[in-house]
GROMACS .gro file of C-alpha atoms in nm:
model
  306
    1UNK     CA    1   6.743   7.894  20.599
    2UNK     CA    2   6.739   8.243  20.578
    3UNK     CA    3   6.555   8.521  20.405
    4UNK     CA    4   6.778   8.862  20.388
    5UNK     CA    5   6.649   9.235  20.351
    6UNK     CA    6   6.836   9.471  20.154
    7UNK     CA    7   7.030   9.594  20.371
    8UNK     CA    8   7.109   9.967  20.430
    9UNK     CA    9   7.449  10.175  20.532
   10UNK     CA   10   7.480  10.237  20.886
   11UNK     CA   11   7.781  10.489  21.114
   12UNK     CA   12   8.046  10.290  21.250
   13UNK     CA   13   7.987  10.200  21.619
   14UNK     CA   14   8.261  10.217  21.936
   15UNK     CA   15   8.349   9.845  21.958
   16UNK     CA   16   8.158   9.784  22.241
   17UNK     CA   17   7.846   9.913  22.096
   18UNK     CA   18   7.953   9.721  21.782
   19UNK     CA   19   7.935   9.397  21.969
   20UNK     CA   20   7.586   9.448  22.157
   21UNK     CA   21   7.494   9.475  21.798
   22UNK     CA   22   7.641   9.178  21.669
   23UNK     CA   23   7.554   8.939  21.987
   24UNK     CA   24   7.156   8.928  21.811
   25UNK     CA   25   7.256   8.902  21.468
   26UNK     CA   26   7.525   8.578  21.610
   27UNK     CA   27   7.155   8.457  21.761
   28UNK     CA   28   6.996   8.439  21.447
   29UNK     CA   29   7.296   8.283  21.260
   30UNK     CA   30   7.251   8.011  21.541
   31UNK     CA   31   6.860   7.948  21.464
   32UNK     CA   32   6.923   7.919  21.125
   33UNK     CA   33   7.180   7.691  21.159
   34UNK     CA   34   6.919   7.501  21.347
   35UNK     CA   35   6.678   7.545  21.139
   36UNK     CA   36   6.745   7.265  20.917
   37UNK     CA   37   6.775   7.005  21.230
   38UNK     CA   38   6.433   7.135  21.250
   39UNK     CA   39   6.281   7.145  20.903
   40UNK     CA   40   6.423   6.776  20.926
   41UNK     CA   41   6.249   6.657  21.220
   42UNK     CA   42   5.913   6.789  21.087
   43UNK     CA   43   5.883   6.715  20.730
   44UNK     CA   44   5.846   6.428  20.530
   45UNK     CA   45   5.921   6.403  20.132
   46UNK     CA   46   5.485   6.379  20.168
   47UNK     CA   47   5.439   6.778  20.409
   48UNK     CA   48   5.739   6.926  20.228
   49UNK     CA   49   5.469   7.184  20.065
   50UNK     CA   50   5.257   7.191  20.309
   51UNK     CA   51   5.481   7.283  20.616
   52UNK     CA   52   5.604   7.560  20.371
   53UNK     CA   53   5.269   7.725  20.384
   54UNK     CA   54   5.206   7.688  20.753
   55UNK     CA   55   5.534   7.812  20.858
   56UNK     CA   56   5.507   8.071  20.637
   57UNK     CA   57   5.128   8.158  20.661
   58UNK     CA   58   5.176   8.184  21.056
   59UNK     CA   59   5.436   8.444  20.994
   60UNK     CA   60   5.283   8.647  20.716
   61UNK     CA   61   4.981   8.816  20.904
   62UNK     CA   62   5.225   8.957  21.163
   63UNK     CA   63   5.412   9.132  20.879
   64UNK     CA   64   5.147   9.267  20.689
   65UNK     CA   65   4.959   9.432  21.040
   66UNK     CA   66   5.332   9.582  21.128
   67UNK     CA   67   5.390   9.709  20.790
   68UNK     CA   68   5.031   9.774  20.665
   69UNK     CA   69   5.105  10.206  20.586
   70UNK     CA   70   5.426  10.133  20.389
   71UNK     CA   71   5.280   9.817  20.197
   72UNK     CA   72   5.008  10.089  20.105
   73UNK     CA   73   5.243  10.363  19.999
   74UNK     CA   74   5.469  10.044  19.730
   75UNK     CA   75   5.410  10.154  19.349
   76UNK     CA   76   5.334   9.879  19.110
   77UNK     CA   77   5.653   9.858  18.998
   78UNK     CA   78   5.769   9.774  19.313
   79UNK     CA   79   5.529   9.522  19.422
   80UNK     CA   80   5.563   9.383  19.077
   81UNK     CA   81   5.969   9.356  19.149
   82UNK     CA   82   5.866   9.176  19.520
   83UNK     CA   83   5.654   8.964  19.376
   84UNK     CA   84   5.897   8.822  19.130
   85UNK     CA   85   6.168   8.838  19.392
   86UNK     CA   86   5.890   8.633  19.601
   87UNK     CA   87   5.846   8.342  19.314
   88UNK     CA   88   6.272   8.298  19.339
   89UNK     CA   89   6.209   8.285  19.696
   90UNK     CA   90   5.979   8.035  19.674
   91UNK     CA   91   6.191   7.823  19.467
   92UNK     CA   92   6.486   7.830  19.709
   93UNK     CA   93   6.264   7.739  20.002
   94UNK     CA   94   6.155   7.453  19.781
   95UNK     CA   95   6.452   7.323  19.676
   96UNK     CA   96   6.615   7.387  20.040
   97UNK     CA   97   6.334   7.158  20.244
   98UNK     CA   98   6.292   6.870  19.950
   99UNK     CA   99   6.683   6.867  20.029
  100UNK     CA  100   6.707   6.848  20.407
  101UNK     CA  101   6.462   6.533  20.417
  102UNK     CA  102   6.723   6.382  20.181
  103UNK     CA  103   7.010   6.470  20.329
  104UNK     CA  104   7.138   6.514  20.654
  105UNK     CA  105   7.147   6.881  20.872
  106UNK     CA  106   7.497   6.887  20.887
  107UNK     CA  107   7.559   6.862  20.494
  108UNK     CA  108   7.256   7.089  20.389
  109UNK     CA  109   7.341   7.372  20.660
  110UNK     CA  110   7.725   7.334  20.464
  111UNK     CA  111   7.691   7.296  20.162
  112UNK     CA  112   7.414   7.634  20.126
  113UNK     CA  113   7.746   7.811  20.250
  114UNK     CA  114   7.881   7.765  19.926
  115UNK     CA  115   7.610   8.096  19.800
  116UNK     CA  116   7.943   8.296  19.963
  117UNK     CA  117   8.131   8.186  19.698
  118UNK     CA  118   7.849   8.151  19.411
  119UNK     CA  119   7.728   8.530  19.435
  120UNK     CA  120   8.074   8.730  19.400
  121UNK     CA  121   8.124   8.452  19.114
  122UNK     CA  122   7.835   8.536  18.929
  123UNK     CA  123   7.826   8.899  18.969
  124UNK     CA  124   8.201   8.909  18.813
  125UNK     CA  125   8.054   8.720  18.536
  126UNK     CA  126   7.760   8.955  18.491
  127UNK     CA  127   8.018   9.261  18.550
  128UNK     CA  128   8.262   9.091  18.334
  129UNK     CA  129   8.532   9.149  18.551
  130UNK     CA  130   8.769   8.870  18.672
  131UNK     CA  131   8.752   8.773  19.031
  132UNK     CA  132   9.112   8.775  19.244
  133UNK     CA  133   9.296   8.472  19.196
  134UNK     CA  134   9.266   8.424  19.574
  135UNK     CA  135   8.934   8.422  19.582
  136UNK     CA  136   8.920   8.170  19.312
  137UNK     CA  137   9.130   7.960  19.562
  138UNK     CA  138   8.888   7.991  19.772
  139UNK     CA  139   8.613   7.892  19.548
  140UNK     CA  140   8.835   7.563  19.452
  141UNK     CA  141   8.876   7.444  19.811
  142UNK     CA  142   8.510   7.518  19.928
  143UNK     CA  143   8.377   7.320  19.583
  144UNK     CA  144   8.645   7.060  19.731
  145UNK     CA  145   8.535   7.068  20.043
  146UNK     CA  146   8.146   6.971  19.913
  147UNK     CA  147   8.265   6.661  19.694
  148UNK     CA  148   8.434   6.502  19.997
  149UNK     CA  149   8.137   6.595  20.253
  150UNK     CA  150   7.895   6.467  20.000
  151UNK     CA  151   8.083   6.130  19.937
  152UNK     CA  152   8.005   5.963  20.298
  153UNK     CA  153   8.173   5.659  20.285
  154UNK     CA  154   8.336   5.656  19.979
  155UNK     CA  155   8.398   5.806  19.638
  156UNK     CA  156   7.973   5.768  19.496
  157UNK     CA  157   7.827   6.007  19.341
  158UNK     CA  158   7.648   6.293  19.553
  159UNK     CA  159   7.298   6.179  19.687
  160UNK     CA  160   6.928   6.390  19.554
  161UNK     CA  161   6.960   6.552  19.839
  162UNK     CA  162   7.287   6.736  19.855
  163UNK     CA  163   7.223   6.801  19.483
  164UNK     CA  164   6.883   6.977  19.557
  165UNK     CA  165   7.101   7.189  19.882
  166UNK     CA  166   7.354   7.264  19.582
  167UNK     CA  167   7.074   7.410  19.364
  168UNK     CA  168   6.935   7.630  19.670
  169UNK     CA  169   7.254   7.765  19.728
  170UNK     CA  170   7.227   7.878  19.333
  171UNK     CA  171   6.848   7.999  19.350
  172UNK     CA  172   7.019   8.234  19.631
  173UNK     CA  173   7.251   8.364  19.430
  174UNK     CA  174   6.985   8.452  19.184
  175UNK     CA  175   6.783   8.646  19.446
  176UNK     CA  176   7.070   8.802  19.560
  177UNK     CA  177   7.147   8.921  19.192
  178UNK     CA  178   6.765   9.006  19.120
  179UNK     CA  179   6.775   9.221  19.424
  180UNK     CA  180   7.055   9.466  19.317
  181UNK     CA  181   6.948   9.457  18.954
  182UNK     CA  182   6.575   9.507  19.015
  183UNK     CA  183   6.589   9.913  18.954
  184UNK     CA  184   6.193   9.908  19.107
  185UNK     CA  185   6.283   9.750  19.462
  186UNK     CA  186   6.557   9.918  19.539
  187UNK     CA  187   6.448  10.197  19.740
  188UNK     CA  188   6.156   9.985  19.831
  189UNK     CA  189   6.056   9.981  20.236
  190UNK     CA  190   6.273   9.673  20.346
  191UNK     CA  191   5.993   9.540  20.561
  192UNK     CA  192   5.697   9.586  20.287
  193UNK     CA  193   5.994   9.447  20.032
  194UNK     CA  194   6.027   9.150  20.301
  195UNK     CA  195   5.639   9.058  20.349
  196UNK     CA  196   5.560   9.082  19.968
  197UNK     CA  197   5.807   8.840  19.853
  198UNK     CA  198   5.712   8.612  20.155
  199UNK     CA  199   5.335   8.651  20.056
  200UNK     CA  200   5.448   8.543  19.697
  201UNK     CA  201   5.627   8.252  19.800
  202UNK     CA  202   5.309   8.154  20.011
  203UNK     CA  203   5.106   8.207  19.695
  204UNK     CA  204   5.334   7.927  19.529
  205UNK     CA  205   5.286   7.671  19.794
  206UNK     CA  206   4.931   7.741  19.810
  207UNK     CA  207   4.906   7.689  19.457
  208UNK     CA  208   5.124   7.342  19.469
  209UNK     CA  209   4.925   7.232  19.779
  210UNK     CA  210   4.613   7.242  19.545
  211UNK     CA  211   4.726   7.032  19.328
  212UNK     CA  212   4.688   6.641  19.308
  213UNK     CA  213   4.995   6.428  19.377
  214UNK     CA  214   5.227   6.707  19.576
  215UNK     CA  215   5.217   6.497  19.917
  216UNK     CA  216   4.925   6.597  20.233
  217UNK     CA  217   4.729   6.910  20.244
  218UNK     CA  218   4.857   7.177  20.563
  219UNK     CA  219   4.553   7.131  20.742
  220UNK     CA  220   4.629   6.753  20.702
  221UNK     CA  221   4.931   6.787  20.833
  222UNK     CA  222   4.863   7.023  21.075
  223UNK     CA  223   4.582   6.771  21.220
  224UNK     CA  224   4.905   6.505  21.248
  225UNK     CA  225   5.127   6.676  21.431
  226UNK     CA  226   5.243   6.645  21.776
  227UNK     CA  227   5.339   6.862  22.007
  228UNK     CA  228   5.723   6.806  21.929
  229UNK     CA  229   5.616   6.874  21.555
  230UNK     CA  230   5.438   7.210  21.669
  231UNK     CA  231   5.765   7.295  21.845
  232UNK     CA  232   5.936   7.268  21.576
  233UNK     CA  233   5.666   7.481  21.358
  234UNK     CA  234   5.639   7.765  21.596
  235UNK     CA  235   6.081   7.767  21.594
  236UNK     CA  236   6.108   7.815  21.211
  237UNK     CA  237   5.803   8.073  21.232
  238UNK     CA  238   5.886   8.271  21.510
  239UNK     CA  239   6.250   8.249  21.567
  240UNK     CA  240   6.387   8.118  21.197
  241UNK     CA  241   6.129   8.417  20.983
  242UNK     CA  242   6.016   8.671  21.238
  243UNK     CA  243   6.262   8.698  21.480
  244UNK     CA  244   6.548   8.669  21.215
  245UNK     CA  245   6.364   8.918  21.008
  246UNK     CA  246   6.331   9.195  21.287
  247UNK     CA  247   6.681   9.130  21.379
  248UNK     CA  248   6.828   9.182  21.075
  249UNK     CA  249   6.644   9.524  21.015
  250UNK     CA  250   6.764   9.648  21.347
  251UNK     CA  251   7.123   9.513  21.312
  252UNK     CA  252   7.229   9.694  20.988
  253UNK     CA  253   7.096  10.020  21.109
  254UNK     CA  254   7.336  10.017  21.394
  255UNK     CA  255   7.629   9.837  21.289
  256UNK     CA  256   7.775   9.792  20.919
  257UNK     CA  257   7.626   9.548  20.618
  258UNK     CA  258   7.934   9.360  20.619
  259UNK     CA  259   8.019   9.297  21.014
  260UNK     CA  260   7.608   9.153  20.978
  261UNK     CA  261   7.705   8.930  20.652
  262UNK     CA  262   8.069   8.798  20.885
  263UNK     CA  263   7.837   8.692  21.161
  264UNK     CA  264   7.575   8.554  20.950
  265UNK     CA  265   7.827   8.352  20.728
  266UNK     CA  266   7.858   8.135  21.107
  267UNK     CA  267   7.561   7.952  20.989
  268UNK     CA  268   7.717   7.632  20.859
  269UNK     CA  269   7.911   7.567  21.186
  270UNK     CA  270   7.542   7.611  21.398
  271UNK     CA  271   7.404   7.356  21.157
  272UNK     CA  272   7.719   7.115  21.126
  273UNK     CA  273   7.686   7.157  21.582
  274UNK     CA  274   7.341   7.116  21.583
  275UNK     CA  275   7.302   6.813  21.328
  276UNK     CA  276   7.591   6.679  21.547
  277UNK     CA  277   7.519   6.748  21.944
  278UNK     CA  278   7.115   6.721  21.895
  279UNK     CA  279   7.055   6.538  21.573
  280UNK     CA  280   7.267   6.209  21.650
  281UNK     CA  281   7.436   6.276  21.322
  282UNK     CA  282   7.788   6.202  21.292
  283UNK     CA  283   8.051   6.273  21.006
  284UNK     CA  284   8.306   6.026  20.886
  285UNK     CA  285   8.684   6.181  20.861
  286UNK     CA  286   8.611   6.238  20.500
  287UNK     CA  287   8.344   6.432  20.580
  288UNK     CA  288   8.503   6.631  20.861
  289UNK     CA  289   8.793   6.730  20.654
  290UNK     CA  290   8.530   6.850  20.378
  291UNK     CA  291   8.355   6.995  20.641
  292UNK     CA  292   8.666   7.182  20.707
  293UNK     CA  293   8.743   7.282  20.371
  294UNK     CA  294   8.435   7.441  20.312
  295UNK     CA  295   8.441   7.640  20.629
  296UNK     CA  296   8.800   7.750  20.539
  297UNK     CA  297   8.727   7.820  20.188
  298UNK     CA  298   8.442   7.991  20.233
  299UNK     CA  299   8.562   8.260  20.489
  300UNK     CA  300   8.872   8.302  20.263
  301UNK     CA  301   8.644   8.397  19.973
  302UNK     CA  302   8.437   8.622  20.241
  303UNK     CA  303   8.793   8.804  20.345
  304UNK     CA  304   8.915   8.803  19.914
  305UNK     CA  305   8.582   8.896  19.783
  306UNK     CA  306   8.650   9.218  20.030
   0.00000   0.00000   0.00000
């Protein structure tokens, strides 16, 4: 469950610098792939909304206070272009924690692998320029790859849950197109860029949490949990948002866009190990061979779309 800054070109590093960089940015690639193991063991179809905006509302302070000069020194244009950014955001986070409580860690951290192949897709469409024909391999036997994983024990049709994963993994290929299309938020400050499209997510799950029939209240929530349940909290806040966030900002200012996007792309195998070695959650052979596929495809179309 991630939320990525535009990132920025960096020198190339002597290989063993190279690798002290990448060793964090592996770290956070393994808390998101937990993060959905998490999400999972916290939320209920009744606190999707409302874990959203404590998780997200522990977080947000923290940004603003480190930020505060260069959220001061955004035009309108470009808090207008964050704050739109922020409303897509919202929607993915939506769409990515209704879809873990229906589905299981290992097929939600999998199948939101499938944005690799989604966003050089849509950005040939946009471009109107045809992809290579190995990359559309690719595509063909990571879209393979997610019928079989979502088919469990036989040929049904995919459950609510992988279908909501599925649509996550398009709302971040939107974002990820918004971003580079935006003209306003492109030379925006990547934290202040970060912290107002989280603050406009939280603004969205505020709003829903207001309103009659979307499940428990945070502070309702909050009042039920346990201290398992504020583990769990305090990992997606600190570790999944902050942690991730910092990371990130540090990694592609000493080590190159794409070497962070490689290590990243790990984060279906930390959920599939996670969901697996923690969660109790086993795959049928079906679903380990589309496991498999999806993994394969997907770092094929990582090494075509290159």
């Amino acid at each position: 469950m991630s939320t990525l800054a535009a990132p920025v070109p960096a020198p190339a590093l002597a290989p063993r610098r190279a690798w002290l960089a990448d060793l964090p940015v592996l770290l956070v690639a393994v808390v998101w792939g937990g993060s959905y193991l998490a999400a999972k063991g916290i939320t209920t179809a009744h606190t999707v909304i409302a874990v959203l905006v404590l998780r997200f509302a522990l977080v947000l302070p923290v940004l603003v206070v480190a930020g505060r000069r260069r959220l001061r020194a955004l035009s309108a244009a470009q808090l207008r272009g964050a704050g739109a950014l922020g409303l897509v955001l919202g929607g993915i986070f939506l769409l990515e924690t209704y879809g873990v409580v229906h589905t299981s860690a290992t097929n939600a951290g999998l199948i939101i692998s499938l944005t690799m192949i989604f966003t050089p897709l849509a950005e040939s469409a946009v471009r109107r320029q045809a992809p290579p024909a190995a990359f559309l391999g690719a595509a063909a036997v990571s879209v393979a790859g997610v019928v079989l994983l979502t088919q469990g024990a036989g040929f049904t049709a995919p459950g609510p849950g992988d279908l909501l994963i599925l649509g996550a993994a398009l709302a971040r290929t939107v974002h990820v197109l918004l971003m580079a299309r935006i003209k306003a938020v492109q030379d925006a400050d990547s934290l202040s860029l970060t912290t107002v499209q989280l603050g406009g997510a939280v603004l969205v799950f505020a709003l829903l949490a207001a309103l009659p029939g979307t499940g428990d209240g945070p502070w309702a929530a909050a009042a039920g949990f346990g201290a398992a349940q504020w583990a769990g909290l305090a990992f997606l806040s600190v570790f999944c948002t902050l942690f991730a966030f910092f990371v990130q900002m540090w990694a592609v200012r000493r080590t190159s866009p794409s070497r962070v996007s490689l290590l990243l792309g790990t984060e279906p195998l930390w959920a599939a190990a996670a969901g697996i070695a923690i969660g109790g959650e086993h795959l049928a052979p079906l679903g380990l061979t589309g496991a498999a596929l999806v993994l394969a495809g997907t770092a094929w179309g990582r090494r075509a779309a290159r």
